[in-house]
Amino acid sequence: MRAFTWKKSVLLLLALMMIMAVPDLLCFADAAPSGTETAQQEEKNGLVKEGGKFFFYKKGQKTVSKWVTIKKNTYYFGEDGAAVTGWKTLKKGSKYKVFYFTKKGVLKPKKTSYIDQKSVNKIVKKADQIIRKAGVTKTTDAETALEKLYRYMTAGNHFKYSRDTSVSKPKGWEYPYAAAMLGKRAGSCYHFAAAYAFLAARATGLPVKVCTGKAAVFDAGLLQPHAWTEVKIGGKWYIVDTDAGKFSKRKNIPFFKLKVSSATAKKNFKKAKKTVLHF
């Protein structure tokens, strides 16, 4: 009788253990789908927002350095795959052009209608040549690059002066002026200012302005129509005047990196109309 009871107890215990193991096996089966099912679940397609940026996937692969049209909207996805936003100079086909994209990366052609795109293509090609000749490389830090470009434009015979006889400066004037200066290597203060602005922007990516107004850079106390460049470095704006730096005899004004907020700048550069460079 005792043996029978012992055997019965063992069988009952085994039965209970099997019953308790079944739900765990079922849960494990549900939680571990096959490799094919996992890949299907993770594969991305189309326009996807990640970390505040937009990306375009095709069969799980991120699109990079490519133009894409999605539902009549045009995007450009950069080297990191993110849709480009704001103002950007890009190569489309065989030509460089300036484009504007919304915060979501949608191209807006009307925003750039005032820009002479033929000049943009000329500027990029000439600027890249001059940047190399000035000794600026991809590893050159921004401030060193700015100084090298300033020295290149103000020293030697790389650039010469040529009088500007135009009366007014229409919107977007800086593009053809820079293209002409970088091509012919001769121009007025307006040409010098525009050319340096594009060189600085191309070489460093820093915010740049082209400024027109009056300045006492050749004769103390005598304000004359003039143009110069301003560059934002470390959160502060600085004047870089390549025309005055090359031709002025005033040694008491630093024409490279003169802080806009300084007393010297306020005294000698006035009534400025400042145009943010879109490049």
mmCIF file of C-alpha atoms in Angstrom:
data_model
loop_
_atom_site.group_PDB
_atom_site.id
_atom_site.type_symbol
_atom_site.label_atom_id
_atom_site.label_comp_id
_atom_site.label_asym_id
_atom_site.label_seq_id
_atom_site.Cartn_x
_atom_site.Cartn_y
_atom_site.Cartn_z
ATOM 1 C CA MET A 1 0.000 0.000 0.000
ATOM 2 C CA ARG A 2 2.850 2.384 0.820
ATOM 3 C CA ALA A 3 4.641 1.575 -2.515
ATOM 4 C CA PHE A 4 1.501 2.251 -4.450
ATOM 5 C CA THR A 5 1.067 5.574 -2.718
ATOM 6 C CA TRP A 6 4.700 6.529 -3.402
ATOM 7 C CA LYS A 7 4.398 5.712 -7.127
ATOM 8 C CA LYS A 8 1.149 7.630 -7.334
ATOM 9 C CA SER A 9 2.760 10.666 -5.742
ATOM 10 C CA VAL A 10 5.674 10.627 -8.222
ATOM 11 C CA LEU A 11 3.339 10.410 -11.214
ATOM 12 C CA LEU A 12 1.204 13.231 -9.883
ATOM 13 C CA LEU A 13 4.295 15.417 -9.389
ATOM 14 C CA LEU A 14 5.509 14.772 -12.936
ATOM 15 C CA ALA A 15 2.088 15.598 -14.318
ATOM 16 C CA LEU A 16 2.046 18.926 -12.444
ATOM 17 C CA MET A 17 5.528 19.838 -13.732
ATOM 18 C CA MET A 18 4.468 19.206 -17.342
ATOM 19 C CA ILE A 19 1.367 21.333 -16.954
ATOM 20 C CA MET A 20 3.408 24.218 -15.521
ATOM 21 C CA ALA A 21 5.963 24.046 -18.379
ATOM 22 C CA VAL A 22 3.411 24.294 -21.237
ATOM 23 C CA PRO A 23 2.582 28.055 -20.860
ATOM 24 C CA ASP A 24 6.317 28.903 -20.803
ATOM 25 C CA LEU A 25 6.858 27.013 -24.013
ATOM 26 C CA LEU A 26 3.911 28.785 -25.635
ATOM 27 C CA CYS A 27 5.179 32.211 -24.511
ATOM 28 C CA PHE A 28 8.650 31.452 -25.821
ATOM 29 C CA ALA A 29 7.219 30.449 -29.171
ATOM 30 C CA ASP A 30 5.262 33.710 -29.403
ATOM 31 C CA ALA A 31 8.215 35.894 -28.368
ATOM 32 C CA ALA A 32 10.706 34.446 -30.843
ATOM 33 C CA PRO A 33 9.487 34.801 -34.444
ATOM 34 C CA SER A 34 11.612 33.511 -37.259
ATOM 35 C CA GLY A 35 14.429 35.621 -38.761
ATOM 36 C CA THR A 36 12.340 36.297 -41.876
ATOM 37 C CA GLU A 37 9.451 37.675 -39.836
ATOM 38 C CA THR A 38 11.816 39.991 -37.876
ATOM 39 C CA ALA A 39 13.345 41.378 -41.071
ATOM 40 C CA GLN A 40 9.891 42.062 -42.500
ATOM 41 C CA GLN A 41 8.840 43.916 -39.350
ATOM 42 C CA GLU A 42 12.004 46.119 -39.319
ATOM 43 C CA GLU A 43 12.223 46.893 -43.056
ATOM 44 C CA LYS A 44 11.506 50.573 -43.752
ATOM 45 C CA ASN A 45 10.105 52.107 -46.905
ATOM 46 C CA GLY A 46 9.242 55.643 -48.023
ATOM 47 C CA LEU A 47 9.632 58.930 -46.160
ATOM 48 C CA VAL A 48 10.416 58.375 -42.471
ATOM 49 C CA LYS A 49 10.940 60.934 -39.685
ATOM 50 C CA GLU A 50 13.717 60.027 -37.262
ATOM 51 C CA GLY A 51 15.198 62.275 -34.593
ATOM 52 C CA GLY A 52 13.541 65.365 -36.033
ATOM 53 C CA LYS A 53 14.907 64.734 -39.552
ATOM 54 C CA PHE A 54 13.389 63.140 -42.636
ATOM 55 C CA PHE A 55 14.914 60.147 -44.407
ATOM 56 C CA PHE A 56 13.861 58.141 -47.455
ATOM 57 C CA TYR A 57 14.073 54.356 -47.398
ATOM 58 C CA LYS A 58 13.736 51.905 -50.270
ATOM 59 C CA LYS A 59 13.488 48.242 -49.290
ATOM 60 C CA GLY A 60 15.115 49.049 -45.968
ATOM 61 C CA GLN A 61 18.023 50.955 -47.526
ATOM 62 C CA LYS A 62 18.550 54.656 -46.685
ATOM 63 C CA THR A 63 18.841 56.964 -49.713
ATOM 64 C CA VAL A 64 21.955 59.199 -49.658
ATOM 65 C CA SER A 65 23.279 62.024 -51.877
ATOM 66 C CA LYS A 66 20.319 61.862 -54.212
ATOM 67 C CA TRP A 67 17.350 63.874 -55.508
ATOM 68 C CA VAL A 68 13.976 62.209 -54.940
ATOM 69 C CA THR A 69 10.452 63.265 -55.946
ATOM 70 C CA ILE A 70 7.685 62.055 -53.618
ATOM 71 C CA LYS A 71 4.064 62.912 -54.402
ATOM 72 C CA LYS A 72 5.101 65.911 -56.542
ATOM 73 C CA ASN A 73 7.442 67.209 -53.803
ATOM 74 C CA THR A 74 11.178 67.272 -54.515
ATOM 75 C CA TYR A 75 13.773 66.497 -51.824
ATOM 76 C CA TYR A 76 17.527 66.179 -51.683
ATOM 77 C CA PHE A 77 18.896 63.629 -49.227
ATOM 78 C CA GLY A 78 22.483 64.412 -48.213
ATOM 79 C CA GLU A 79 25.501 62.296 -47.373
ATOM 80 C CA ASP A 80 24.005 61.295 -44.014
ATOM 81 C CA GLY A 81 20.665 60.472 -45.644
ATOM 82 C CA ALA A 82 18.803 63.382 -44.019
ATOM 83 C CA ALA A 83 16.660 65.657 -46.187
ATOM 84 C CA VAL A 84 18.455 68.982 -46.724
ATOM 85 C CA THR A 85 16.732 72.046 -45.238
ATOM 86 C CA GLY A 86 17.205 75.809 -45.660
ATOM 87 C CA TRP A 87 19.536 77.344 -48.259
ATOM 88 C CA LYS A 88 21.973 75.023 -49.988
ATOM 89 C CA THR A 89 24.264 75.085 -53.027
ATOM 90 C CA LEU A 90 24.058 71.737 -54.790
ATOM 91 C CA LYS A 91 24.961 70.189 -58.096
ATOM 92 C CA LYS A 92 21.969 69.136 -60.163
ATOM 93 C CA GLY A 93 22.905 67.553 -63.435
ATOM 94 C CA SER A 94 26.120 69.267 -64.504
ATOM 95 C CA LYS A 95 25.399 72.676 -62.938
ATOM 96 C CA TYR A 96 25.690 74.112 -59.437
ATOM 97 C CA LYS A 97 22.666 76.059 -58.225
ATOM 98 C CA VAL A 98 21.357 77.610 -55.017
ATOM 99 C CA PHE A 99 18.226 75.907 -53.661
ATOM 100 C CA TYR A 100 15.845 76.521 -50.786
ATOM 101 C CA PHE A 101 14.165 73.710 -48.817
ATOM 102 C CA THR A 102 11.511 73.943 -46.096
ATOM 103 C CA LYS A 103 11.984 72.560 -42.570
ATOM 104 C CA LYS A 104 10.522 69.302 -43.864
ATOM 105 C CA GLY A 105 12.971 69.230 -46.775
ATOM 106 C CA VAL A 106 10.575 70.210 -49.573
ATOM 107 C CA LEU A 107 12.152 72.199 -52.431
ATOM 108 C CA LYS A 108 10.675 75.708 -53.012
ATOM 109 C CA PRO A 109 11.901 77.006 -56.415
ATOM 110 C CA LYS A 110 10.145 80.390 -56.144
ATOM 111 C CA LYS A 111 12.342 81.390 -53.190
ATOM 112 C CA THR A 112 15.397 81.425 -55.480
ATOM 113 C CA SER A 113 13.829 83.104 -58.529
ATOM 114 C CA TYR A 114 15.863 86.303 -57.999
ATOM 115 C CA ILE A 115 19.207 84.472 -58.072
ATOM 116 C CA ASP A 116 21.305 84.386 -61.241
ATOM 117 C CA GLN A 117 21.983 80.653 -61.283
ATOM 118 C CA LYS A 118 24.481 80.916 -64.145
ATOM 119 C CA SER A 119 26.604 83.088 -61.872
ATOM 120 C CA VAL A 120 26.293 80.538 -59.072
ATOM 121 C CA ASN A 121 27.797 77.819 -61.261
ATOM 122 C CA LYS A 122 30.685 80.111 -62.238
ATOM 123 C CA ILE A 123 31.256 81.152 -58.616
ATOM 124 C CA VAL A 124 31.542 77.571 -57.341
ATOM 125 C CA LYS A 125 34.019 76.499 -60.012
ATOM 126 C CA LYS A 126 36.217 79.591 -59.689
ATOM 127 C CA ALA A 127 35.959 79.705 -55.894
ATOM 128 C CA ASP A 128 37.122 76.118 -55.518
ATOM 129 C CA GLN A 129 40.206 76.898 -57.630
ATOM 130 C CA ILE A 130 41.067 80.017 -55.610
ATOM 131 C CA ILE A 131 40.487 78.275 -52.279
ATOM 132 C CA ARG A 132 43.026 75.628 -53.265
ATOM 133 C CA LYS A 133 45.525 78.248 -54.479
ATOM 134 C CA ALA A 134 45.155 80.105 -51.180
ATOM 135 C CA GLY A 135 46.288 76.946 -49.387
ATOM 136 C CA VAL A 136 42.958 76.108 -47.788
ATOM 137 C CA THR A 137 42.164 72.406 -47.461
ATOM 138 C CA LYS A 138 39.408 70.349 -45.847
ATOM 139 C CA THR A 139 41.454 70.162 -42.645
ATOM 140 C CA THR A 140 42.048 73.936 -42.397
ATOM 141 C CA ASP A 141 40.133 75.468 -39.497
ATOM 142 C CA ALA A 142 37.632 78.233 -40.277
ATOM 143 C CA GLU A 143 39.539 81.237 -38.909
ATOM 144 C CA THR A 144 42.774 80.199 -40.614
ATOM 145 C CA ALA A 145 40.874 79.713 -43.873
ATOM 146 C CA LEU A 146 39.362 83.204 -43.593
ATOM 147 C CA GLU A 147 42.790 84.754 -43.071
ATOM 148 C CA LYS A 148 44.400 82.839 -45.923
ATOM 149 C CA LEU A 149 41.662 83.950 -48.316
ATOM 150 C CA TYR A 150 41.994 87.545 -47.094
ATOM 151 C CA ARG A 151 45.750 87.476 -47.654
ATOM 152 C CA TYR A 152 45.307 85.942 -51.090
ATOM 153 C CA MET A 153 42.926 88.716 -52.169
ATOM 154 C CA THR A 154 44.879 91.616 -50.667
ATOM 155 C CA ALA A 155 48.491 90.607 -51.343
ATOM 156 C CA GLY A 156 50.300 90.454 -54.672
ATOM 157 C CA ASN A 157 48.594 90.905 -58.023
ATOM 158 C CA HIS A 158 45.918 88.243 -57.752
ATOM 159 C CA PHE A 159 43.175 90.895 -57.858
ATOM 160 C CA LYS A 160 43.125 94.421 -59.253
ATOM 161 C CA TYR A 161 40.835 97.443 -59.016
ATOM 162 C CA SER A 162 38.292 98.363 -61.678
ATOM 163 C CA ARG A 163 35.739 101.138 -61.196
ATOM 164 C CA ASP A 164 32.040 100.299 -60.928
ATOM 165 C CA THR A 165 29.796 102.732 -62.805
ATOM 166 C CA SER A 166 26.408 101.223 -61.931
ATOM 167 C CA VAL A 167 24.036 103.420 -59.916
ATOM 168 C CA SER A 168 21.821 100.910 -58.105
ATOM 169 C CA LYS A 169 22.216 97.374 -56.791
ATOM 170 C CA PRO A 170 19.120 95.209 -57.446
ATOM 171 C CA LYS A 171 18.273 92.225 -55.270
ATOM 172 C CA GLY A 172 20.774 89.457 -55.898
ATOM 173 C CA TRP A 173 23.469 91.763 -57.300
ATOM 174 C CA GLU A 174 26.134 89.968 -55.257
ATOM 175 C CA TYR A 175 25.957 86.834 -57.469
ATOM 176 C CA PRO A 176 26.954 88.382 -60.840
ATOM 177 C CA TYR A 177 29.443 90.709 -59.108
ATOM 178 C CA ALA A 178 31.211 87.802 -57.414
ATOM 179 C CA ALA A 179 31.192 85.745 -60.624
ATOM 180 C CA ALA A 180 32.737 88.645 -62.556
ATOM 181 C CA MET A 181 35.399 89.277 -59.896
ATOM 182 C CA LEU A 182 36.420 85.652 -59.544
ATOM 183 C CA GLY A 183 36.548 85.310 -63.317
ATOM 184 C CA LYS A 184 38.243 88.551 -64.396
ATOM 185 C CA ARG A 185 40.141 89.134 -61.118
ATOM 186 C CA ALA A 186 39.385 92.869 -61.260
ATOM 187 C CA GLY A 187 36.601 94.970 -59.788
ATOM 188 C CA SER A 188 35.390 97.645 -57.388
ATOM 189 C CA CYS A 189 34.830 97.449 -53.640
ATOM 190 C CA TYR A 190 31.445 95.840 -54.415
ATOM 191 C CA HIS A 191 33.176 93.125 -56.408
ATOM 192 C CA PHE A 192 35.779 92.595 -53.684
ATOM 193 C CA ALA A 193 33.110 92.337 -50.965
ATOM 194 C CA ALA A 194 30.930 89.918 -52.925
ATOM 195 C CA ALA A 195 33.842 87.730 -54.016
ATOM 196 C CA TYR A 196 35.275 87.390 -50.513
ATOM 197 C CA ALA A 197 31.814 86.635 -49.116
ATOM 198 C CA PHE A 198 31.372 83.669 -51.437
ATOM 199 C CA LEU A 199 34.916 82.425 -50.886
ATOM 200 C CA ALA A 200 34.440 82.576 -47.108
ATOM 201 C CA ALA A 201 31.078 80.824 -47.235
ATOM 202 C CA ARG A 202 32.347 78.131 -49.581
ATOM 203 C CA ALA A 203 35.503 77.440 -47.573
ATOM 204 C CA THR A 204 34.095 77.589 -44.032
ATOM 205 C CA GLY A 205 30.296 77.325 -44.107
ATOM 206 C CA LEU A 206 30.091 80.256 -41.667
ATOM 207 C CA PRO A 207 27.225 82.808 -41.851
ATOM 208 C CA VAL A 208 28.227 85.698 -44.122
ATOM 209 C CA LYS A 209 26.770 89.100 -45.063
ATOM 210 C CA VAL A 210 27.548 91.452 -47.945
ATOM 211 C CA CYS A 211 27.267 95.063 -46.768
ATOM 212 C CA THR A 212 26.872 98.329 -48.657
ATOM 213 C CA GLY A 213 26.868 101.775 -47.084
ATOM 214 C CA LYS A 214 29.405 104.471 -46.308
ATOM 215 C CA ALA A 215 32.842 104.088 -44.819
ATOM 216 C CA ALA A 216 35.830 106.228 -43.920
ATOM 217 C CA VAL A 217 38.415 103.662 -44.881
ATOM 218 C CA PHE A 218 40.573 105.759 -47.210
ATOM 219 C CA ASP A 219 40.393 109.201 -45.586
ATOM 220 C CA ALA A 220 39.778 109.699 -41.872
ATOM 221 C CA GLY A 221 36.429 111.378 -41.278
ATOM 222 C CA LEU A 222 35.418 111.236 -44.950
ATOM 223 C CA LEU A 223 32.536 108.809 -45.452
ATOM 224 C CA GLN A 224 32.313 107.464 -48.995
ATOM 225 C CA PRO A 225 30.070 104.858 -50.698
ATOM 226 C CA HIS A 226 31.629 101.504 -49.983
ATOM 227 C CA ALA A 227 31.050 97.760 -49.671
ATOM 228 C CA TRP A 228 32.527 95.184 -47.304
ATOM 229 C CA THR A 229 31.955 91.692 -45.920
ATOM 230 C CA GLU A 230 30.868 90.527 -42.463
ATOM 231 C CA VAL A 231 31.460 87.026 -41.106
ATOM 232 C CA LYS A 232 30.001 85.460 -37.967
ATOM 233 C CA ILE A 233 32.659 83.735 -35.871
ATOM 234 C CA GLY A 234 31.877 82.203 -32.485
ATOM 235 C CA GLY A 235 28.561 84.021 -32.186
ATOM 236 C CA LYS A 236 29.987 87.471 -33.027
ATOM 237 C CA TRP A 237 30.096 89.420 -36.304
ATOM 238 C CA TYR A 238 33.366 90.706 -37.751
ATOM 239 C CA ILE A 239 34.126 93.030 -40.669
ATOM 240 C CA VAL A 240 36.494 91.808 -43.370
ATOM 241 C CA ASP A 241 37.231 94.525 -45.935
ATOM 242 C CA THR A 242 39.413 93.133 -48.727
ATOM 243 C CA ASP A 243 39.176 96.259 -50.896
ATOM 244 C CA ALA A 244 40.380 98.577 -48.124
ATOM 245 C CA GLY A 245 42.845 95.942 -46.967
ATOM 246 C CA LYS A 246 44.471 96.032 -50.389
ATOM 247 C CA PHE A 247 44.311 99.723 -51.293
ATOM 248 C CA SER A 248 43.872 101.810 -48.119
ATOM 249 C CA LYS A 249 46.838 103.503 -46.442
ATOM 250 C CA ARG A 250 45.045 103.792 -43.114
ATOM 251 C CA LYS A 251 47.027 101.549 -40.790
ATOM 252 C CA ASN A 252 45.003 102.274 -37.658
ATOM 253 C CA ILE A 253 42.024 100.218 -38.852
ATOM 254 C CA PRO A 254 42.268 96.411 -38.807
ATOM 255 C CA PHE A 255 40.480 95.451 -42.028
ATOM 256 C CA PHE A 256 40.598 91.760 -41.178
ATOM 257 C CA LYS A 257 38.330 90.662 -38.305
ATOM 258 C CA LEU A 258 37.256 94.080 -37.031
ATOM 259 C CA LYS A 259 34.501 93.448 -34.490
ATOM 260 C CA VAL A 260 31.257 95.044 -35.715
ATOM 261 C CA SER A 261 30.370 96.185 -32.195
ATOM 262 C CA SER A 262 33.723 97.956 -31.685
ATOM 263 C CA ALA A 263 34.083 101.732 -31.481
ATOM 264 C CA THR A 264 36.389 101.710 -34.526
ATOM 265 C CA ALA A 265 33.779 99.918 -36.645
ATOM 266 C CA LYS A 266 30.950 102.183 -35.516
ATOM 267 C CA LYS A 267 33.007 105.274 -36.320
ATOM 268 C CA ASN A 268 34.206 104.214 -39.771
ATOM 269 C CA PHE A 269 31.432 101.964 -41.182
ATOM 270 C CA LYS A 270 27.965 103.533 -41.303
ATOM 271 C CA LYS A 271 24.476 103.347 -42.841
ATOM 272 C CA ALA A 272 24.993 99.771 -43.876
ATOM 273 C CA LYS A 273 22.487 97.714 -45.806
ATOM 274 C CA LYS A 274 23.326 94.141 -44.905
ATOM 275 C CA THR A 275 22.396 91.199 -47.127
ATOM 276 C CA VAL A 276 22.647 87.683 -45.737
ATOM 277 C CA LEU A 277 24.453 85.527 -48.259
ATOM 278 C CA HIS A 278 22.466 82.512 -49.476
ATOM 279 C CA PHE A 279 24.966 80.022 -50.760
#
